[in-house]
Short mmCIF file of C-alpha atoms in Angstrom, two decimals:
data_model
loop_
_atom_site.label_atom_id
_atom_site.label_comp_id
_atom_site.label_asym_id
_atom_site.label_seq_id
_atom_site.Cartn_x
_atom_site.Cartn_y
_atom_site.Cartn_z
CA UNK A 30 121.51 101.21 83.94
CA UNK A 31 120.38 103.40 86.78
CA UNK A 32 120.08 101.97 90.21
CA UNK A 33 118.84 103.42 93.44
CA UNK A 34 118.88 101.41 96.61
CA UNK A 35 118.01 101.76 100.25
CA UNK A 36 120.25 100.38 102.94
CA UNK A 37 117.79 98.86 105.36
CA UNK A 38 114.43 97.25 104.66
CA UNK A 39 113.16 98.04 108.17
CA UNK A 40 113.98 100.65 110.78
CA UNK A 41 112.46 100.76 114.26
CA UNK A 42 112.71 103.90 116.38
CA UNK A 43 111.24 105.13 119.62
CA UNK A 44 108.69 107.89 119.45
CA UNK A 45 110.42 111.21 119.93
CA UNK A 46 113.79 110.00 118.63
CA UNK A 47 115.30 111.11 115.35
CA UNK A 48 115.18 108.75 112.37
CA UNK A 49 117.74 108.46 109.60
CA UNK A 50 116.91 106.60 106.42
CA UNK A 51 119.66 106.05 103.89
CA UNK A 52 119.80 105.63 100.14
CA UNK A 53 122.58 105.05 97.62
CA UNK A 54 122.58 105.67 93.89
CA UNK A 55 124.83 104.54 91.10
CA UNK A 56 124.80 107.28 88.49
CA UNK A 57 127.29 110.03 89.28
CA UNK A 58 125.51 112.27 86.75
CA UNK A 59 122.25 112.14 88.74
CA UNK A 60 121.15 115.64 89.60
CA UNK A 61 117.70 115.46 91.14
CA UNK A 62 116.52 113.32 94.05
CA UNK A 63 113.20 112.96 95.79
CA UNK A 64 111.99 111.27 98.96
CA UNK A 65 108.52 109.76 99.08
CA UNK A 66 106.43 108.44 101.95
CA UNK A 67 103.99 105.59 101.39
CA UNK A 68 101.46 104.82 104.07
CA UNK A 69 99.66 101.50 104.13
CA UNK A 70 97.03 101.32 101.41
CA UNK A 71 98.03 104.59 99.80
CA UNK A 72 100.12 105.85 96.95
CA UNK A 73 103.55 107.44 97.52
CA UNK A 74 103.49 111.08 98.64
CA UNK A 75 106.19 113.66 98.02
CA UNK A 76 108.17 114.62 101.12
CA UNK A 77 111.17 116.64 100.03
CA UNK A 78 113.55 116.93 97.11
CA UNK A 79 117.11 118.10 96.51
CA UNK A 80 119.22 119.02 93.51
CA UNK A 81 122.84 118.09 93.09
CA UNK A 82 123.98 121.68 93.53
CA UNK A 83 122.92 121.43 97.18
CA UNK A 84 124.24 119.35 100.08
CA UNK A 85 121.34 119.83 102.41
CA UNK A 86 117.74 120.87 102.33
CA UNK A 87 115.34 121.26 105.21
CA UNK A 88 111.60 121.02 105.46
CA UNK A 89 109.25 120.75 108.37
CA UNK A 90 110.86 118.14 110.68
CA UNK A 91 112.65 116.59 107.70
CA UNK A 92 116.12 117.14 106.31
CA UNK A 93 117.68 115.59 103.25
CA UNK A 94 121.46 115.32 102.98
CA UNK A 95 123.26 114.62 99.73
CA UNK A 96 126.82 113.36 99.55
CA UNK A 97 127.83 113.31 95.91
CA UNK A 98 131.30 112.01 96.64
CA UNK A 99 129.98 108.66 97.84
CA UNK A 100 126.66 108.88 95.97
CA UNK A 101 124.58 108.71 99.08
CA UNK A 102 121.57 110.58 100.37
CA UNK A 103 119.72 110.40 103.62
CA UNK A 104 116.40 111.50 105.04
CA UNK A 105 116.37 112.66 108.62
CA UNK A 106 113.11 112.92 110.51
CA UNK A 107 113.24 114.88 113.74
CA UNK A 108 111.19 113.89 116.79
CA UNK A 109 109.63 110.90 115.05
CA UNK A 110 105.91 110.49 115.63
CA UNK A 111 103.56 107.50 115.21
CA UNK A 112 102.16 109.18 112.11
CA UNK A 113 105.60 108.89 110.52
CA UNK A 114 105.24 105.10 110.36
CA UNK A 115 105.35 104.27 106.66
CA UNK A 116 107.60 103.03 103.88
CA UNK A 117 110.07 105.64 102.65
CA UNK A 118 111.48 105.65 99.11
CA UNK A 119 114.22 107.63 97.53
CA UNK A 120 113.96 108.30 93.82
CA UNK A 121 116.26 109.72 91.19
CA UNK A 122 114.96 111.78 88.29
CA UNK A 123 117.74 113.03 86.08
CA UNK A 124 116.09 111.83 82.90
CA UNK A 125 112.90 113.86 82.70
CA UNK A 126 110.86 110.90 81.53
CA UNK A 127 112.00 108.40 84.11
CA UNK A 128 112.05 108.07 87.85
CA UNK A 129 114.15 105.33 89.44
CA UNK A 130 112.95 104.24 92.85
CA UNK A 131 114.67 102.43 95.67
CA UNK A 132 112.99 99.41 97.24
CA UNK A 133 111.96 101.27 100.37
CA UNK A 134 112.64 101.31 104.10
CA UNK A 135 109.76 100.54 106.42
CA UNK A 136 109.86 102.87 109.42
CA UNK A 137 108.23 101.53 112.59
CA UNK A 138 107.70 104.04 115.36
CA UNK A 139 107.37 102.47 118.80
CA UNK A 140 105.28 104.34 121.39
CA UNK B 14 91.03 118.76 95.19
CA UNK B 15 94.03 117.90 93.03
CA UNK B 16 94.19 114.17 92.59
CA UNK B 17 95.00 111.14 90.50
CA UNK B 18 92.14 108.63 90.48
CA UNK B 19 92.57 104.98 89.66
CA UNK B 20 89.88 102.35 89.28
CA UNK B 21 89.30 99.72 90.37
CA UNK B 22 91.03 99.62 93.72
CA UNK B 23 91.13 95.82 93.77
CA UNK B 24 90.78 93.40 90.88
CA UNK B 25 90.87 89.62 90.73
CA UNK B 26 90.82 88.04 87.31
CA UNK B 27 91.83 84.90 85.47
CA UNK B 28 94.63 84.28 83.01
CA UNK B 29 93.86 85.55 79.53
CA UNK B 30 90.85 87.73 80.35
CA UNK B 31 91.46 91.23 79.03
CA UNK B 32 91.22 94.02 81.57
CA UNK B 33 91.66 97.78 81.78
CA UNK B 34 92.71 99.85 84.77
CA UNK B 35 91.65 103.45 84.42
CA UNK B 36 93.58 106.51 85.52
CA UNK B 37 92.40 110.10 85.52
CA UNK B 38 94.00 113.32 86.77
CA UNK B 39 92.40 116.74 87.29
CA UNK B 40 95.58 118.85 87.35
CA UNK B 41 95.95 119.39 83.60
CA UNK B 42 99.25 117.53 83.71
CA UNK B 43 100.96 116.67 80.45
CA UNK B 44 103.02 113.80 81.83
CA UNK B 45 101.42 110.56 83.04
CA UNK B 46 102.99 107.25 83.92
CA UNK B 47 102.23 103.74 85.14
CA UNK B 48 104.28 101.79 87.70
CA UNK B 49 104.10 98.39 89.25
CA UNK B 50 105.23 97.69 92.80
CA UNK B 51 106.36 94.24 93.87
CA UNK B 52 107.73 93.11 97.26
CA UNK B 53 111.44 93.81 97.61
CA UNK B 54 111.56 95.83 94.42
CA UNK B 55 111.19 99.53 93.91
CA UNK B 56 108.48 101.01 91.77
CA UNK B 57 109.17 100.06 88.18
CA UNK B 58 107.93 102.12 85.27
CA UNK B 59 105.72 100.35 82.74
CA UNK B 60 104.77 103.11 80.28
CA UNK B 61 104.71 106.87 80.26
CA UNK B 62 103.14 109.61 78.19
CA UNK B 63 104.48 113.10 77.60
CA UNK B 64 101.21 114.37 76.15
CA UNK B 65 98.12 113.38 74.21
CA UNK B 66 98.87 110.69 71.61
CA UNK B 67 102.50 110.46 72.81
CA UNK B 68 103.40 107.29 74.71
CA UNK B 69 106.62 105.40 75.29
CA UNK B 70 107.88 102.28 77.00
CA UNK B 71 109.31 102.29 80.48
CA UNK B 72 111.46 99.57 81.97
CA UNK B 73 108.89 96.73 82.12
CA UNK B 74 106.40 97.25 79.25
CA UNK B 75 105.95 93.60 78.20
CA UNK B 76 102.34 92.45 78.43
CA UNK B 77 100.91 95.96 78.79
CA UNK B 78 99.40 98.58 76.53
CA UNK B 79 98.40 102.16 77.14
CA UNK B 80 96.60 104.91 75.29
CA UNK B 81 96.43 108.68 75.71
CA UNK B 82 93.49 109.98 73.72
CA UNK B 83 92.69 112.71 76.22
CA UNK B 84 94.97 114.72 78.46
CA UNK B 85 93.32 113.68 81.69
CA UNK B 86 93.07 109.89 81.08
CA UNK B 87 95.76 107.25 80.76
CA UNK B 88 94.33 103.71 80.92
CA UNK B 89 96.50 100.64 81.38
CA UNK B 90 95.42 97.64 79.31
CA UNK B 91 96.34 94.01 79.87
CA UNK B 92 95.25 92.18 76.73
CA UNK B 93 96.00 88.71 78.09
CA UNK B 94 96.91 88.88 81.78
CA UNK B 95 99.21 86.28 83.26
CA UNK B 96 99.95 85.40 86.92
CA UNK B 97 103.31 87.23 86.81
CA UNK B 98 101.35 90.45 86.33
CA UNK B 99 99.88 90.08 89.80
CA UNK B 100 101.09 93.27 91.42
CA UNK B 101 100.20 96.64 92.90
CA UNK B 102 99.86 99.25 90.17
CA UNK B 103 100.19 103.00 90.49
CA UNK B 104 99.36 105.75 88.07
CA UNK B 105 101.14 109.09 88.42
CA UNK B 106 101.16 112.49 86.76
CA UNK B 107 103.11 115.74 86.74
CA UNK B 108 103.61 118.85 84.71
CA UNK B 109 106.11 118.92 81.86
CA UNK B 110 108.79 120.91 83.66
CA UNK B 111 111.84 119.17 85.07
CA UNK B 112 111.63 118.97 88.84
CA UNK B 113 107.86 119.05 89.11
CA UNK B 114 106.39 116.78 91.74
CA UNK B 115 105.02 113.42 90.73
CA UNK B 116 101.50 112.84 92.07
CA UNK B 117 100.37 109.25 92.60
CA UNK B 118 97.01 107.56 92.64
CA UNK B 119 96.00 105.27 95.50
CA UNK B 120 96.89 102.10 93.64
CA UNK B 121 95.19 99.09 92.09
CA UNK B 122 95.89 95.67 93.56
CA UNK B 123 95.63 93.15 90.74
CA UNK B 124 95.57 89.39 91.20
CA UNK B 125 95.72 87.16 88.14
CA UNK B 126 94.76 83.54 88.89
#
């Protein structure tokens, strides 16, 4: 079946540094990926998405990179701020009805 | 404000006592879904619904029921809760076009004693 996984359960960065959160997936036919942010006590919130016909997509302070050769995607957060502290999930949605989520990386931003 | 509303936020119950967690969305979304979130595991889909009166099993449907009598509501029913259903539950919705964003509720923390 599908599987989506994150590489590190916890990542600590200094405020102002860049953060990189990684994710791997198993299905080479996957064509749509999403990153979510989940703050404590809240539901996941959409951050950015990318389709398999792209290698890179940029948003405000965030960039998602997709490497289809090794089935890997990453979320880069520039100039990490305390408000970025949260759990980050990648998800795959190639089957319209189903989303497959990774287990999450907890990002700790140190002042 | 566009939102997905779940109730209750917290629920403690005992084994075997039927309960319902409600979910409502105000975005006229066709697609709604329930997930459970457990430590060390990603969100796992319980049930989903493509539209009114159309529901289907996700990856972990055992012990759960759902109904979709109205477009805006998608309640999750535990007929006879057991301790292994202690979890954090999320309802989500989106439109019926591939690539539409999935909107989540704030979650329901359920403890079954």
